[in-house]
CSV table of C-alpha atoms and ligand atoms in Angstrom, one decimal:
chain,number,residue,atom,x,y,z
A,204,UNK,CA,217.9,272.6,291.7
A,205,UNK,CA,220.5,270.9,294.0
A,206,UNK,CA,223.9,270.2,292.5
A,207,UNK,CA,223.8,266.3,292.7
A,208,UNK,CA,220.5,266.3,290.9
A,209,UNK,CA,221.7,268.7,288.3
A,210,UNK,CA,224.8,266.6,287.5
A,211,UNK,CA,222.6,263.5,287.3
A,212,UNK,CA,220.2,265.2,284.9
A,213,UNK,CA,223.1,266.1,282.5
A,214,UNK,CA,224.2,262.5,282.4
A,215,UNK,CA,220.7,261.2,282.0
A,216,UNK,CA,220.1,263.4,279.0
A,217,UNK,CA,223.4,262.2,277.5
A,218,UNK,CA,222.5,258.6,278.0
A,219,UNK,CA,219.4,258.6,275.7
A,220,UNK,CA,220.2,260.9,272.8
A,221,UNK,CA,221.0,260.7,269.1
A,222,UNK,CA,223.6,263.4,269.6
A,223,UNK,CA,226.6,261.1,269.0
A,224,UNK,CA,225.7,259.9,265.5
A,225,UNK,CA,224.6,263.4,264.5
A,226,UNK,CA,227.7,265.0,265.9
A,227,UNK,CA,230.0,262.7,264.0
A,228,UNK,CA,228.7,264.0,260.6
A,229,UNK,CA,231.4,265.8,258.6
A,230,UNK,CA,229.6,269.2,258.7
A,231,UNK,CA,229.4,269.1,262.5
A,232,UNK,CA,233.0,267.9,263.0
A,233,UNK,CA,234.0,270.8,260.8
A,234,UNK,CA,232.7,273.2,263.5
A,235,UNK,CA,235.8,272.0,265.4
A,236,UNK,CA,238.3,270.8,262.9
A,237,UNK,CA,237.5,272.8,259.8
A,238,UNK,CA,240.0,275.3,258.4
A,239,UNK,CA,241.1,278.1,260.7
A,240,UNK,CA,238.6,277.5,263.5
A,241,UNK,CA,239.6,278.7,267.0
A,242,UNK,CA,239.5,275.0,268.1
A,243,UNK,CA,242.1,274.1,265.6
A,244,UNK,CA,244.2,277.1,266.4
A,245,UNK,CA,244.2,276.5,270.1
A,246,UNK,CA,244.6,272.7,269.7
A,247,UNK,CA,247.7,273.2,267.6
A,248,UNK,CA,249.5,274.5,270.8
A,249,UNK,CA,249.1,271.2,272.6
A,250,UNK,CA,252.0,268.7,272.5
A,251,UNK,CA,249.6,265.7,272.3
A,252,UNK,CA,252.1,263.0,273.2
A,253,UNK,CA,250.4,261.8,276.4
A,254,UNK,CA,246.8,263.0,276.1
A,255,UNK,CA,243.8,262.9,278.3
A,256,UNK,CA,240.4,263.7,276.6
A,257,UNK,CA,237.7,264.4,279.2
A,258,UNK,CA,234.0,263.6,278.3
A,259,UNK,CA,235.1,261.9,275.1
A,260,UNK,CA,231.6,260.7,274.1
A,261,UNK,CA,231.9,258.2,271.2
A,262,UNK,CA,235.4,259.4,270.4
A,263,UNK,CA,234.7,261.6,267.4
A,264,UNK,CA,237.8,263.9,268.1
A,265,UNK,CA,240.3,261.0,268.6
A,266,UNK,CA,241.3,260.7,264.9
A,267,UNK,CA,242.5,264.3,265.0
A,268,UNK,CA,245.3,263.5,267.4
A,269,UNK,CA,245.7,259.8,267.5
A,270,UNK,CA,248.7,259.6,265.2
A,271,UNK,CA,250.7,262.1,267.2
A,272,UNK,CA,250.1,260.5,270.6
A,273,UNK,CA,252.1,257.8,272.3
A,274,UNK,CA,249.4,257.3,275.0
A,275,UNK,CA,245.7,258.4,275.1
A,276,UNK,CA,243.3,258.2,278.0
A,277,UNK,CA,239.6,258.6,277.2
A,278,UNK,CA,237.4,259.6,280.1
A,279,UNK,CA,233.6,259.8,280.2
A,280,UNK,CA,231.1,259.5,283.1
A,281,UNK,CA,228.8,257.3,281.0
A,282,UNK,CA,230.0,253.7,281.0
A,283,UNK,CA,228.1,253.1,277.7
A,284,UNK,CA,230.2,255.8,276.0
A,285,UNK,CA,233.4,254.2,277.2
A,286,UNK,CA,232.1,250.9,275.9
A,287,UNK,CA,231.5,252.5,272.5
A,288,UNK,CA,235.0,254.0,272.5
A,289,UNK,CA,236.5,250.6,273.3
A,290,UNK,CA,234.7,249.0,270.4
A,291,UNK,CA,235.6,251.8,268.0
A,292,UNK,CA,239.3,251.8,268.9
A,293,UNK,CA,239.6,248.0,269.6
A,294,UNK,CA,243.2,246.8,269.3
A,295,UNK,CA,244.8,250.2,269.6
A,296,UNK,CA,247.1,249.5,272.6
A,297,UNK,CA,248.0,253.1,273.2
A,298,UNK,CA,244.4,254.0,274.2
A,299,UNK,CA,243.1,253.4,277.7
A,300,UNK,CA,239.6,254.0,279.0
A,301,UNK,CA,238.1,255.4,282.2
A,302,UNK,CA,234.4,255.5,283.1
A,303,UNK,CA,234.7,258.0,286.0
A,304,UNK,CA,232.2,259.3,288.5
A,305,UNK,CA,231.5,262.6,286.8
A,306,UNK,CA,233.4,264.6,289.4
A,307,UNK,CA,237.0,263.6,289.7
A,308,UNK,CA,239.9,261.7,288.0
A,309,UNK,CA,240.9,259.7,291.1
A,310,UNK,CA,242.0,256.6,289.2
A,311,UNK,CA,244.7,258.6,287.3
A,312,UNK,CA,248.2,259.2,288.5
A,313,UNK,CA,249.7,262.5,289.2
A,314,UNK,CA,251.8,264.5,286.7
A,315,UNK,CA,251.3,262.1,283.7
A,316,UNK,CA,249.8,264.1,280.8
A,317,UNK,CA,251.3,266.8,278.7
A,318,UNK,CA,247.9,267.6,277.2
A,319,UNK,CA,244.4,267.5,278.6
A,320,UNK,CA,241.4,268.7,276.6
A,321,UNK,CA,237.6,268.6,276.4
A,322,UNK,CA,235.4,269.9,273.5
A,323,UNK,CA,231.6,270.2,273.4
A,324,UNK,CA,231.0,268.8,276.8
A,325,UNK,CA,232.1,271.1,279.6
A,326,UNK,CA,229.7,273.8,278.2
A,327,UNK,CA,227.0,271.7,279.9
A,328,UNK,CA,228.7,270.9,283.2
A,329,UNK,CA,227.8,272.2,286.6
A,330,UNK,CA,230.2,274.9,287.7
A,331,UNK,CA,231.0,272.9,290.9
A,332,UNK,CA,232.0,269.9,288.8
A,333,UNK,CA,234.3,272.1,286.7
A,334,UNK,CA,236.0,273.3,289.8
A,335,UNK,CA,236.7,269.7,290.7
A,336,UNK,CA,238.0,268.9,287.2
A,337,UNK,CA,240.3,272.0,287.2
A,338,UNK,CA,241.9,270.8,290.5
A,339,UNK,CA,242.2,267.3,289.0
A,340,UNK,CA,243.7,268.7,285.8
A,341,UNK,CA,246.4,270.5,287.8
A,342,UNK,CA,247.2,267.2,289.5
A,343,UNK,CA,247.4,264.9,286.4
A,344,UNK,CA,249.2,267.4,284.2
A,345,UNK,CA,253.0,267.2,284.0
A,346,UNK,CA,254.6,270.5,285.1
A,347,UNK,CA,254.5,272.7,282.1
A,348,UNK,CA,251.7,270.7,280.5
A,349,UNK,CA,248.7,272.4,278.9
A,350,UNK,CA,245.0,272.0,279.2
A,351,UNK,CA,242.4,273.2,276.7
A,352,UNK,CA,238.8,273.6,277.7
A,353,UNK,CA,235.7,274.6,275.7
A,354,UNK,CA,233.2,275.9,278.3
A,355,UNK,CA,230.2,278.1,278.7
A,356,UNK,CA,230.5,281.9,278.9
A,357,UNK,CA,226.8,282.4,279.8
A,358,UNK,CA,226.1,283.7,283.3
A,359,UNK,CA,222.8,285.6,283.1
A,360,UNK,CA,220.7,283.3,285.2
A,361,UNK,CA,222.5,281.7,288.0
A,362,UNK,CA,219.7,279.3,289.1
A,363,UNK,CA,218.7,278.2,285.6
A,364,UNK,CA,219.6,274.6,284.7
A,365,UNK,CA,221.6,274.0,281.5
A,366,UNK,CA,218.5,273.1,279.4
A,367,UNK,CA,216.9,276.5,280.2
A,368,UNK,CA,219.7,278.4,278.5
A,369,UNK,CA,220.6,279.0,274.9
A,370,UNK,CA,222.3,275.9,273.3
A,371,UNK,CA,222.1,274.1,276.7
A,372,UNK,CA,224.9,276.2,278.1
A,373,UNK,CA,225.3,275.9,281.9
A,374,UNK,CA,226.2,278.8,284.2
A,375,UNK,CA,229.8,279.9,283.7
A,376,UNK,CA,231.7,282.9,282.4
A,377,UNK,CA,235.3,283.4,281.1
A,378,UNK,CA,236.0,285.5,284.2
A,379,UNK,CA,234.7,282.8,286.7
A,380,UNK,CA,236.6,280.1,284.7
A,381,UNK,CA,239.8,282.2,285.0
A,382,UNK,CA,239.3,282.7,288.7
A,383,UNK,CA,238.7,279.0,289.4
A,384,UNK,CA,241.7,278.0,287.2
A,385,UNK,CA,243.9,280.4,289.1
A,386,UNK,CA,242.8,279.0,292.5
A,387,UNK,CA,243.4,275.5,291.2
A,388,UNK,CA,247.0,276.4,290.5
A,389,UNK,CA,246.7,276.8,286.7
A,390,UNK,CA,247.9,279.7,284.6
A,391,UNK,CA,245.6,281.1,281.9
A,392,UNK,CA,247.8,281.2,278.8
A,393,UNK,CA,245.1,282.3,276.4
A,394,UNK,CA,241.3,282.7,276.4
A,395,UNK,CA,238.7,283.8,273.9
A,396,UNK,CA,234.9,284.2,273.8
A,397,UNK,CA,233.3,282.9,270.7
A,398,UNK,CA,229.9,282.5,269.0
A,399,UNK,CA,228.0,279.3,269.2
A,400,UNK,CA,224.6,278.7,267.5
A,401,UNK,CA,224.6,282.3,266.3
A,402,UNK,CA,224.8,283.6,269.8
A,403,UNK,CA,227.7,286.0,270.2
A,404,UNK,CA,230.2,285.2,272.8
A,405,UNK,CA,228.2,282.3,274.2
A,406,UNK,CA,231.2,280.1,274.7
A,407,UNK,CA,234.7,280.3,276.0
A,408,UNK,CA,237.8,278.6,275.0
A,409,UNK,CA,240.6,278.6,277.5
A,410,UNK,CA,244.2,277.3,277.3
A,411,UNK,CA,245.8,276.6,280.7
A,412,UNK,CA,249.2,275.6,281.9
A,413,UNK,CA,250.4,273.8,285.0
A,414,UNK,CA,253.4,276.0,285.9
A,415,UNK,CA,256.7,274.4,285.0
A,416,UNK,CA,258.9,273.4,288.0
B,235,LIG,C1,227.7,266.6,274.2
B,235,LIG,S1,228.6,265.2,274.6
B,235,LIG,C2,230.2,265.5,273.8
B,235,LIG,C3,231.0,264.3,273.7
B,235,LIG,C4,232.4,264.6,273.0
B,235,LIG,N1,233.2,265.6,273.7
B,235,LIG,C5,232.2,265.2,271.6
B,235,LIG,O1,232.4,266.3,271.3
B,235,LIG,O2,231.7,264.3,270.8
B,235,LIG,C6,228.9,265.4,276.3
B,235,LIG,C7,229.7,264.3,277.0
B,235,LIG,O3,229.9,264.6,278.3
B,235,LIG,C8,229.8,263.5,279.1
B,235,LIG,N2,229.5,264.0,280.5
B,235,LIG,C9,228.5,264.6,281.0
B,235,LIG,N3,228.6,265.0,282.3
B,235,LIG,C10,229.9,264.6,282.6
B,235,LIG,C11,230.7,264.7,283.8
B,235,LIG,N4,230.2,265.3,284.9
B,235,LIG,N5,231.9,264.1,283.8
B,235,LIG,C12,232.4,263.5,282.6
B,235,LIG,N6,231.7,263.4,281.5
B,235,LIG,C13,230.5,263.9,281.5
B,235,LIG,C14,228.6,262.8,278.5
B,235,LIG,O4,228.5,261.4,278.9
B,235,LIG,C15,228.9,263.0,277.0
B,235,LIG,O5,229.7,262.0,276.5
């Protein structure tokens, strides 16, 4: 399948789904924010003053860092998700919203954020789109700022589309992610492989830094 079609397919599926209500249930939030999860451990290393959350969905992770932040930008390629976030956080002047094109962060200024992260979304993205987002992450991070990405570590079938693979993981590996981050000018500070849906090492969690000046 050609890349543009694959990216479009991922967005289409996320447009008409009951995922968001389901994912907001406490037992599913606990996969991320429960005691001693790798997500909590890695997230604790972010400063979270000026935060960019990529592919924020309906904003279920926002309450975890909202109190710490002085400014938050929620990005998602689906306009309807950005609308839901606006409604949910209505009146919170420190949050701004960006329905992007699924490829870049061109509306955002350089060197603004001390923390960029994405959970439970990049696992599905096309590798080529992740390459774009890594370059954009390098650009929008402050020097010394950190980015934390939850991505796929499944690279068995390069021509499969995401829905062919276990847990809808797209083609990616920790090694390829490390290579792309390096070429985008980001340093890998920490990286793990972890189980998802009872599949050992299906996912990767990678903490990146834009080198300080
Ligand atoms: C499985 S949902 C996860 C949402 C949120 N991160 C969460 O954990 O609740 C995936 C999200 O990624 C967004 N998305 C899909 N492809 C995208 C892309 N290329 N760029 C930005 N967002 C995208 C979808 O609109 C959806 O909100």
